[in-house]
């Protein structure tokens, strides 16, 4: 526990430094006038929703949810306080500053697992929501594994809105067809396909690691493929050392894959790199299935016509879970209004407004499957039939303090390609576990 708190404090300090370094926080996507009126006297009645869902590929689901809420509660004002940056790159730092300053948003996006439990719950910043779950008949509406991810010491602390999958590769179907590529299931098949594509002048694997985490996401999937789900979990629980020879094997595999990415990966964010697949310059991308929402809604691509998908090589049968959840911070002015928002977010209607646009599947077990396309239905089946493992890159598998160090170490590796260095950095980061 002391160790965990230490990790949290370190994270907070880091976050404060980051925030002080000047992320231009208010990128809610609203005009100045709207923002000004948002911060008027009605602050006590409004519900401020804090997330990193702003801009293309991120915000469509949230905006649909807000519309639904406003239809049901025309009297309650919503303030959309989104801070741009994939995976919370900037938002998490802004949030940490606000939480430290006892200025919490009414509710905020937080991943189930360590990010919630070892972060905000351990720091005693969240209200338990057991009564909310009972009053709204939610106890049996979410899979048990998901309830576990949002619970600590027997109490529930947030409400999941979605389930994203992290171990997917999306591909340009025309490029695969024209180059006679079969979906690769193993690392060797992946490399063979990549060689063929490279010879044809196509970038095999799109990467956009300007924000760091997309490279960590690739590495976590390779680790899952090499170690299998049990030892993957043990690795992030500190029960397997990072100098284990299978970790070295995974890093070598990562190194090989990096030979096939676009040269300008360090200057692209996840959307920019997904565009390479959309326009056929690149063949594949490993991205959580928010990319599916981006392909459909922002790039007008059709599922299973313009782009296809398959499980990251050697991870079939596993589902890397990323779940976005919202809770009730301690000390907010308007807990009843916040609960009204959580009610809409947790309803079948709310989840079915949000998830088809977001690319994710509903967190509820009783959502309307007909609202989801073939990808969504496949993902729901896979979720039910697979071994579920938490994502590191998206906050569930280990504390934020550990993840921050891993992202830094992976970033250095992508430039220097020094496996021993990365192993040493991971070993020292493991002190946070
Ligand atoms: C994840 C989050 C997703 C999506 C993605 C890209 O961490 O869970 O909902 O927003 O980042 O920003």
Coordinates of C-alpha atoms and ligand atoms in Angstrom, one line a residue:
X1 CA 0.0 0.0 0.0
X2 CA 2.8 2.4 1.0
X3 CA 4.5 1.5 -2.2
X4 CA 1.4 2.2 -4.2
X5 CA 0.9 5.5 -2.6
X6 CA 4.5 6.4 -3.3
X7 CA 3.8 5.5 -6.9
X8 CA 0.8 7.8 -6.9
X9 CA 2.7 10.7 -5.4
X10 CA 5.4 10.3 -7.9
X11 CA 2.8 10.3 -10.7
X12 CA 1.2 13.3 -9.3
X13 CA 4.5 15.2 -9.1
X14 CA 5.2 14.2 -12.6
X15 CA 1.8 15.3 -13.7
X16 CA 2.1 18.6 -12.0
X17 CA 5.4 19.2 -13.8
X18 CA 3.9 18.3 -17.1
X19 CA 0.9 20.6 -16.5
X20 CA 3.2 23.4 -15.5
X21 CA 5.1 22.9 -18.7
X22 CA 2.1 24.2 -20.4
X23 CA -0.5 22.0 -22.0
X24 CA -3.0 24.4 -23.5
X25 CA -5.7 22.9 -21.4
X26 CA -9.0 24.2 -22.7
X27 CA -9.4 22.3 -25.9
X28 CA -13.0 21.4 -25.3
X29 CA -13.7 22.1 -28.9
X30 CA -16.1 24.9 -27.9
X31 CA -16.0 28.5 -29.1
X32 CA -14.7 31.1 -26.7
X33 CA -18.2 32.4 -26.2
X34 CA -19.5 29.0 -25.2
X35 CA -16.7 28.5 -22.8
X36 CA -17.2 31.9 -21.2
X37 CA -20.9 31.2 -20.7
X38 CA -20.0 27.7 -19.3
X39 CA -18.1 29.3 -16.5
X40 CA -20.9 31.5 -15.4
X41 CA -22.8 31.6 -12.1
X42 CA -24.7 28.4 -12.8
X43 CA -21.5 26.4 -12.0
X44 CA -23.3 24.6 -9.1
X45 CA -25.9 23.2 -11.3
X46 CA -23.8 22.2 -14.2
X47 CA -22.2 18.8 -14.8
X48 CA -18.6 19.2 -16.0
X49 CA -17.5 16.1 -18.0
X50 CA -13.7 15.8 -18.2
X51 CA -12.2 13.5 -20.8
X52 CA -9.7 13.5 -23.6
X53 CA -12.4 12.9 -26.2
X54 CA -12.1 15.9 -28.5
X55 CA -11.7 16.1 -32.3
X56 CA -11.9 13.5 -35.0
X57 CA -11.9 9.9 -34.0
X58 CA -12.6 10.7 -30.4
X59 CA -15.6 12.9 -29.6
X60 CA -18.5 11.5 -31.6
X61 CA -19.7 9.1 -29.0
X62 CA -19.4 11.6 -26.2
X63 CA -21.4 14.2 -28.1
X64 CA -24.1 11.7 -28.7
X65 CA -24.2 10.9 -25.0
X66 CA -24.4 14.6 -24.1
X67 CA -27.3 15.1 -26.6
X68 CA -29.2 12.2 -25.0
X69 CA -28.6 13.6 -21.6
X70 CA -29.7 17.1 -22.6
X71 CA -32.9 15.7 -24.1
X72 CA -33.7 14.0 -20.8
X73 CA -32.5 16.9 -18.6
X74 CA -32.9 20.2 -20.4
X75 CA -32.6 21.9 -17.0
X76 CA -29.1 20.6 -16.3
X77 CA -26.2 22.3 -18.0
X78 CA -23.3 20.2 -19.4
X79 CA -19.8 21.5 -19.6
X80 CA -17.7 19.5 -22.0
X81 CA -14.2 19.9 -20.6
X82 CA -12.2 17.7 -22.9
X83 CA -8.4 18.1 -23.2
X84 CA -7.0 16.9 -26.5
X85 CA -4.3 14.2 -26.7
X86 CA -4.7 10.4 -27.3
X87 CA -4.8 8.1 -24.3
X88 CA -5.0 11.1 -22.0
X89 CA -1.5 12.3 -22.8
X90 CA -2.4 15.8 -21.6
X91 CA -5.7 15.3 -19.9
X92 CA -4.3 13.1 -17.1
X93 CA -1.8 15.8 -16.1
X94 CA -4.5 18.5 -16.1
X95 CA -6.8 16.3 -14.0
X96 CA -4.0 15.6 -11.5
X97 CA -3.5 19.3 -11.0
X98 CA -7.2 19.9 -10.4
X99 CA -7.5 17.0 -8.1
X100 CA -4.5 18.2 -6.1
X101 CA -6.1 21.6 -5.9
X102 CA -9.4 20.2 -4.7
X103 CA -11.1 21.4 -7.8
X104 CA -12.4 18.1 -9.3
X105 CA -14.5 18.0 -12.4
X106 CA -18.0 16.7 -11.7
X107 CA -17.0 13.4 -13.4
X108 CA -14.0 12.3 -15.4
X109 CA -12.8 9.6 -17.8
X110 CA -10.7 7.0 -16.1
X111 CA -9.7 3.5 -17.1
X112 CA -10.9 0.7 -15.0
X113 CA -8.1 -1.1 -13.1
X114 CA -4.9 0.4 -11.7
X115 CA -5.5 3.9 -13.0
X116 CA -8.8 4.2 -11.0
X117 CA -8.0 1.9 -8.0
X118 CA -4.3 2.6 -7.4
X119 CA -4.7 6.2 -8.4
X120 CA -7.8 8.0 -7.4
X121 CA -9.4 5.5 -5.1
X122 CA -6.2 4.8 -3.2
X123 CA -5.7 8.6 -2.8
X124 CA -9.2 8.7 -1.2
X125 CA -10.6 11.0 -3.9
X126 CA -13.6 9.0 -5.1
X127 CA -17.1 8.3 -3.6
X128 CA -18.2 4.7 -3.6
X129 CA -21.1 4.0 -5.9
X130 CA -22.5 0.7 -4.5
X131 CA -25.8 2.4 -3.6
X132 CA -26.0 4.0 -7.0
X133 CA -25.6 0.5 -8.6
X134 CA -28.2 -1.0 -6.4
X135 CA -30.7 1.9 -6.8
X136 CA -30.4 1.6 -10.6
X137 CA -30.5 -2.1 -10.7
X138 CA -27.0 -2.3 -12.3
X139 CA -25.4 -5.0 -10.2
X140 CA -26.0 -7.8 -12.8
X141 CA -25.8 -5.5 -15.9
X142 CA -22.1 -5.6 -16.3
X143 CA -19.7 -8.6 -16.7
X144 CA -18.2 -9.5 -13.3
X145 CA -14.7 -9.0 -14.7
X146 CA -15.6 -5.4 -15.4
X147 CA -17.1 -4.8 -12.0
X148 CA -13.8 -6.1 -10.6
X149 CA -11.9 -3.6 -12.6
X150 CA -13.9 -0.7 -11.1
X151 CA -13.9 -2.0 -7.5
X152 CA -11.4 -1.8 -4.6
X153 CA -11.7 -3.5 -1.2
X154 CA -15.3 -4.6 -2.0
X155 CA -16.6 -1.2 -3.1
X156 CA -17.5 0.0 -6.6
X157 CA -16.1 3.3 -7.7
X158 CA -17.0 4.0 -11.3
X159 CA -19.4 3.1 -14.1
X160 CA -18.0 1.7 -17.4
X161 CA -19.3 3.2 -20.6
X162 CA -17.4 1.1 -23.1
X163 CA -15.1 -1.8 -23.7
X164 CA -12.4 -1.2 -26.3
X165 CA -10.1 -4.0 -27.6
X166 CA -6.4 -3.2 -27.8
X167 CA -5.0 -6.3 -29.6
X168 CA -6.4 -5.7 -33.0
X169 CA -4.7 -5.0 -36.3
X170 CA -6.8 -3.1 -38.9
X171 CA -5.8 -3.3 -42.5
X172 CA -6.6 -1.8 -45.9
X173 CA -8.5 -4.5 -47.7
X174 CA -7.6 -3.3 -51.2
X175 CA -3.9 -3.2 -50.4
X176 CA -4.1 -6.8 -49.0
X177 CA -6.0 -8.0 -52.1
X178 CA -3.7 -6.3 -54.6
X179 CA -0.6 -7.7 -53.0
X180 CA -2.1 -11.1 -52.3
X181 CA -1.6 -11.0 -48.6
X182 CA -3.4 -13.4 -46.2
X183 CA -4.2 -12.3 -42.7
X184 CA -1.0 -13.2 -40.6
X185 CA -1.7 -15.2 -37.5
X186 CA 1.9 -15.7 -36.3
X187 CA 4.9 -13.3 -36.0
X188 CA 6.6 -15.2 -38.8
X189 CA 3.6 -14.8 -41.1
X190 CA 3.5 -11.1 -40.2
X191 CA 7.2 -10.6 -41.2
X192 CA 6.6 -12.6 -44.4
X193 CA 3.6 -10.4 -45.3
X194 CA 5.6 -7.2 -44.3
X195 CA 8.5 -8.2 -46.6
X196 CA 6.1 -8.6 -49.5
X197 CA 4.4 -5.3 -48.8
X198 CA 7.7 -3.5 -48.4
X199 CA 9.0 -4.9 -51.7
X200 CA 5.8 -3.5 -53.3
X201 CA 6.6 0.0 -51.9
X202 CA 4.0 0.0 -49.2
X203 CA 4.6 0.7 -45.6
X204 CA 3.6 -2.5 -43.9
X205 CA 2.8 -1.1 -40.4
X206 CA 1.6 2.4 -39.7
X207 CA 2.8 3.9 -36.4
X208 CA 2.2 7.3 -35.0
X209 CA 4.1 7.5 -31.7
X210 CA 4.3 11.3 -31.4
X211 CA 2.5 10.7 -28.1
X212 CA 4.5 7.7 -27.1
X213 CA 1.8 5.3 -26.0
X214 CA 1.0 3.7 -29.5
X215 CA 4.5 2.1 -29.4
X216 CA 3.9 0.8 -25.9
X217 CA 0.6 -0.7 -27.1
X218 CA 2.5 -2.6 -29.9
X219 CA 5.0 -3.9 -27.3
X220 CA 2.3 -5.0 -24.8
X221 CA 0.6 -7.0 -27.5
X222 CA 3.9 -8.7 -28.5
X223 CA 4.5 -9.4 -24.8
X224 CA 1.1 -11.0 -24.6
X225 CA 1.8 -13.1 -27.7
X226 CA 5.2 -14.3 -26.3
X227 CA 4.3 -14.8 -22.6
X228 CA 0.6 -15.8 -22.8
X229 CA -2.0 -14.2 -20.6
X230 CA -1.0 -15.7 -17.2
X231 CA 2.6 -14.6 -17.4
X232 CA 1.7 -11.3 -19.0
X233 CA -0.4 -10.6 -15.9
X234 CA 2.5 -11.8 -13.7
X235 CA 4.9 -9.5 -15.4
X236 CA 2.9 -6.5 -14.6
X237 CA 2.2 -7.7 -11.1
X238 CA 5.9 -7.8 -10.5
X239 CA 6.0 -11.6 -10.2
X240 CA 8.2 -12.1 -13.3
X241 CA 11.4 -10.1 -13.8
X242 CA 11.9 -7.9 -16.8
X243 CA 15.2 -9.7 -17.5
X244 CA 13.3 -12.9 -18.2
X245 CA 14.5 -14.3 -21.5
X246 CA 10.9 -14.2 -22.9
X247 CA 10.8 -10.4 -22.4
X248 CA 14.1 -10.2 -24.4
X249 CA 12.5 -12.3 -27.1
X250 CA 9.5 -10.0 -27.2
X251 CA 11.7 -6.9 -27.4
X252 CA 13.6 -8.5 -30.3
X253 CA 10.3 -9.1 -32.1
X254 CA 9.3 -5.5 -31.4
X255 CA 12.7 -4.4 -32.9
X256 CA 12.0 -6.5 -36.0
X257 CA 8.5 -5.0 -36.4
X258 CA 9.9 -1.5 -36.2
X259 CA 11.8 -2.1 -39.4
X260 CA 8.5 -2.0 -41.2
X261 CA 7.0 1.3 -39.9
X262 CA 6.7 4.6 -41.6
X263 CA 9.8 6.8 -41.2
X264 CA 7.8 9.8 -39.9
X265 CA 6.2 7.8 -37.1
X266 CA 7.5 10.2 -34.4
X267 CA 5.7 13.2 -35.9
X268 CA 2.3 11.5 -36.2
X269 CA -0.5 11.0 -33.7
X270 CA -2.8 8.0 -33.8
X271 CA -5.2 9.5 -36.2
X272 CA -2.5 10.7 -38.6
X273 CA -1.0 7.2 -38.7
X274 CA -4.5 5.6 -39.3
X275 CA -4.8 7.9 -42.3
X276 CA -1.8 6.1 -43.9
X277 CA -3.8 2.9 -43.8
X278 CA -6.9 4.7 -45.1
X279 CA -5.1 6.1 -48.1
X280 CA -3.2 2.9 -48.9
X281 CA 0.3 4.2 -48.2
X282 CA 0.4 1.7 -45.3
X283 CA -1.2 -1.7 -45.0
X284 CA -1.9 -2.3 -41.3
X285 CA -2.1 -0.5 -38.0
X286 CA -2.3 -1.8 -34.4
X287 CA -4.7 0.5 -32.7
X288 CA -7.4 0.1 -30.2
X289 CA -10.8 -0.1 -31.9
X290 CA -11.5 3.6 -31.5
X291 CA -9.7 3.5 -34.9
X292 CA -12.7 1.6 -36.1
X293 CA -14.9 4.5 -35.2
X294 CA -12.5 6.9 -36.9
X295 CA -12.4 4.8 -40.1
X296 CA -16.2 4.7 -40.2
X297 CA -17.3 8.1 -39.1
X298 CA -14.4 10.4 -40.0
X299 CA -12.8 8.7 -43.0
X300 CA -16.0 7.3 -44.5
X301 CA -14.6 3.8 -44.7
X302 CA -16.8 0.8 -44.5
X303 CA -16.2 -2.2 -42.2
X304 CA -15.2 -5.3 -44.1
X305 CA -15.2 -3.5 -47.4
X306 CA -12.6 -0.8 -47.1
X307 CA -10.9 -2.1 -43.9
X308 CA -10.7 -5.4 -42.3
X309 CA -9.4 -6.5 -38.9
X310 CA -7.7 -9.4 -37.1
X311 CA -6.3 -10.2 -33.7
X312 CA -2.7 -9.2 -33.2
X313 CA -0.4 -12.1 -34.2
X314 CA -0.2 -14.9 -31.6
X315 CA -2.8 -13.3 -29.4
X316 CA -6.0 -14.8 -30.8
X317 CA -8.2 -16.1 -28.0
X318 CA -7.2 -13.2 -25.8
X319 CA -8.9 -9.8 -25.6
X320 CA -6.9 -6.9 -24.3
X321 CA -9.5 -4.9 -22.4
X322 CA -9.5 -1.1 -22.3
X323 CA -12.5 0.3 -20.4
X324 CA -13.4 3.9 -20.1
X325 CA -15.3 4.6 -16.9
X326 CA -16.7 7.6 -15.1
X327 CA -17.1 8.1 -11.3
X328 CA -18.0 10.6 -8.7
X329 CA -15.1 12.5 -7.2
X330 CA -15.3 13.5 -3.6
X331 CA -16.3 17.1 -2.9
X332 CA -18.2 18.0 -6.0
X333 CA -21.0 20.6 -5.7
X334 CA -23.7 18.7 -7.5
X335 CA -23.5 14.9 -6.8
X336 CA -27.2 14.4 -7.7
X337 CA -26.8 15.9 -11.1
X338 CA -23.6 13.9 -11.6
X339 CA -25.6 10.7 -10.8
X340 CA -28.2 11.7 -13.3
X341 CA -25.4 11.8 -15.9
X342 CA -24.0 8.4 -14.7
X343 CA -27.5 7.1 -15.0
X344 CA -27.8 8.0 -18.7
X345 CA -24.3 6.7 -19.3
X346 CA -25.0 3.4 -17.7
X347 CA -28.4 2.9 -19.4
X348 CA -28.9 0.7 -22.5
X349 CA -29.9 3.7 -24.4
X350 CA -26.8 5.7 -23.4
X351 CA -24.4 2.8 -24.1
X352 CA -26.1 2.2 -27.5
X353 CA -25.8 5.9 -28.4
X354 CA -22.1 6.0 -27.5
X355 CA -20.5 2.8 -28.5
X356 CA -21.5 2.3 -32.2
X357 CA -19.9 5.7 -32.8
X358 CA -16.9 5.1 -30.6
X359 CA -15.9 1.7 -32.2
X360 CA -16.2 0.0 -28.8
X361 CA -18.7 -2.5 -27.5
X362 CA -21.1 -1.8 -24.8
X363 CA -20.0 -2.5 -21.2
X364 CA -23.6 -3.6 -20.4
X365 CA -24.5 -7.2 -21.1
X366 CA -28.0 -6.4 -22.4
X367 CA -27.4 -3.8 -25.0
X368 CA -29.0 -4.0 -28.4
X369 CA -26.7 -5.9 -30.7
X370 CA -28.5 -4.8 -33.8
X371 CA -27.1 -1.3 -33.3
X372 CA -23.6 -2.7 -33.9
X373 CA -22.0 -3.7 -37.2
X374 CA -20.1 -6.8 -38.0
X375 CA -17.0 -5.6 -36.3
X376 CA -19.0 -4.8 -33.1
X377 CA -20.7 -8.1 -33.1
X378 CA -17.5 -10.0 -33.7
X379 CA -15.9 -8.0 -30.8
X380 CA -18.8 -8.9 -28.5
X381 CA -18.4 -12.6 -29.4
X382 CA -14.7 -12.4 -28.9
X383 CA -15.1 -10.6 -25.5
X384 CA -17.3 -13.4 -24.3
X385 CA -15.2 -16.3 -25.7
X386 CA -11.7 -14.9 -25.0
X387 CA -9.4 -14.7 -22.1
X388 CA -9.6 -11.1 -20.9
X389 CA -6.3 -9.3 -20.1
X390 CA -5.9 -5.7 -18.9
X391 CA -4.0 -3.2 -21.1
X392 CA -0.9 -1.5 -19.7
X393 CA -0.8 1.3 -22.3
X394 CA -4.3 2.3 -21.3
X395 CA -3.9 2.3 -17.5
X396 CA -5.5 -1.0 -16.4
X397 CA -2.6 -3.4 -15.8
X398 CA -0.3 -1.2 -13.7
X399 CA 0.0 2.1 -11.9
X400 CA 0.3 5.4 -13.7
X401 CA 3.8 5.8 -12.2
X402 CA 5.0 2.6 -13.9
X403 CA 3.3 3.3 -17.2
X404 CA 4.8 6.8 -17.4
X405 CA 8.3 5.3 -17.1
X406 CA 7.5 2.5 -19.5
X407 CA 6.3 5.0 -22.1
X408 CA 9.5 7.0 -21.7
X409 CA 11.7 3.9 -22.0
X410 CA 9.8 2.5 -25.0
X411 CA 10.1 5.9 -26.7
X412 CA 13.9 5.9 -26.2
X413 CA 14.0 2.3 -27.5
X414 CA 12.1 3.2 -30.7
X415 CA 14.9 5.7 -31.5
X416 CA 18.0 3.9 -30.2
X417 CA 16.9 0.2 -30.6
X418 CA 19.0 -0.9 -27.6
X419 CA 17.3 -3.9 -26.1
X420 CA 19.6 -4.1 -23.0
X421 CA 18.9 -0.5 -22.2
X422 CA 15.1 -1.0 -22.4
X423 CA 15.3 -4.1 -20.2
X424 CA 17.3 -2.1 -17.6
X425 CA 14.8 0.8 -17.8
X426 CA 11.9 -1.6 -17.4
X427 CA 13.6 -3.3 -14.4
X428 CA 14.0 0.0 -12.6
X429 CA 10.5 1.1 -13.5
X430 CA 9.3 -2.2 -11.9
X431 CA 10.0 -0.6 -8.5
X432 CA 6.7 1.1 -9.0
X433 CA 4.8 -2.1 -9.2
Ligands
LIG1 C1 -7.7 5.3 -24.7 C2 -9.2 5.5 -24.4 C3 -10.0 5.4 -25.6 C4 -9.5 6.4 -26.7 C5 -8.0 6.2 -26.8 C6 -7.3 7.2 -27.8 O1 -7.0 5.4 -23.6 O2 -9.6 4.4 -23.5 O3 -11.4 5.7 -25.4 O4 -9.9 7.7 -26.4 O5 -7.3 6.3 -25.6 O6 -7.3 8.5 -27.3

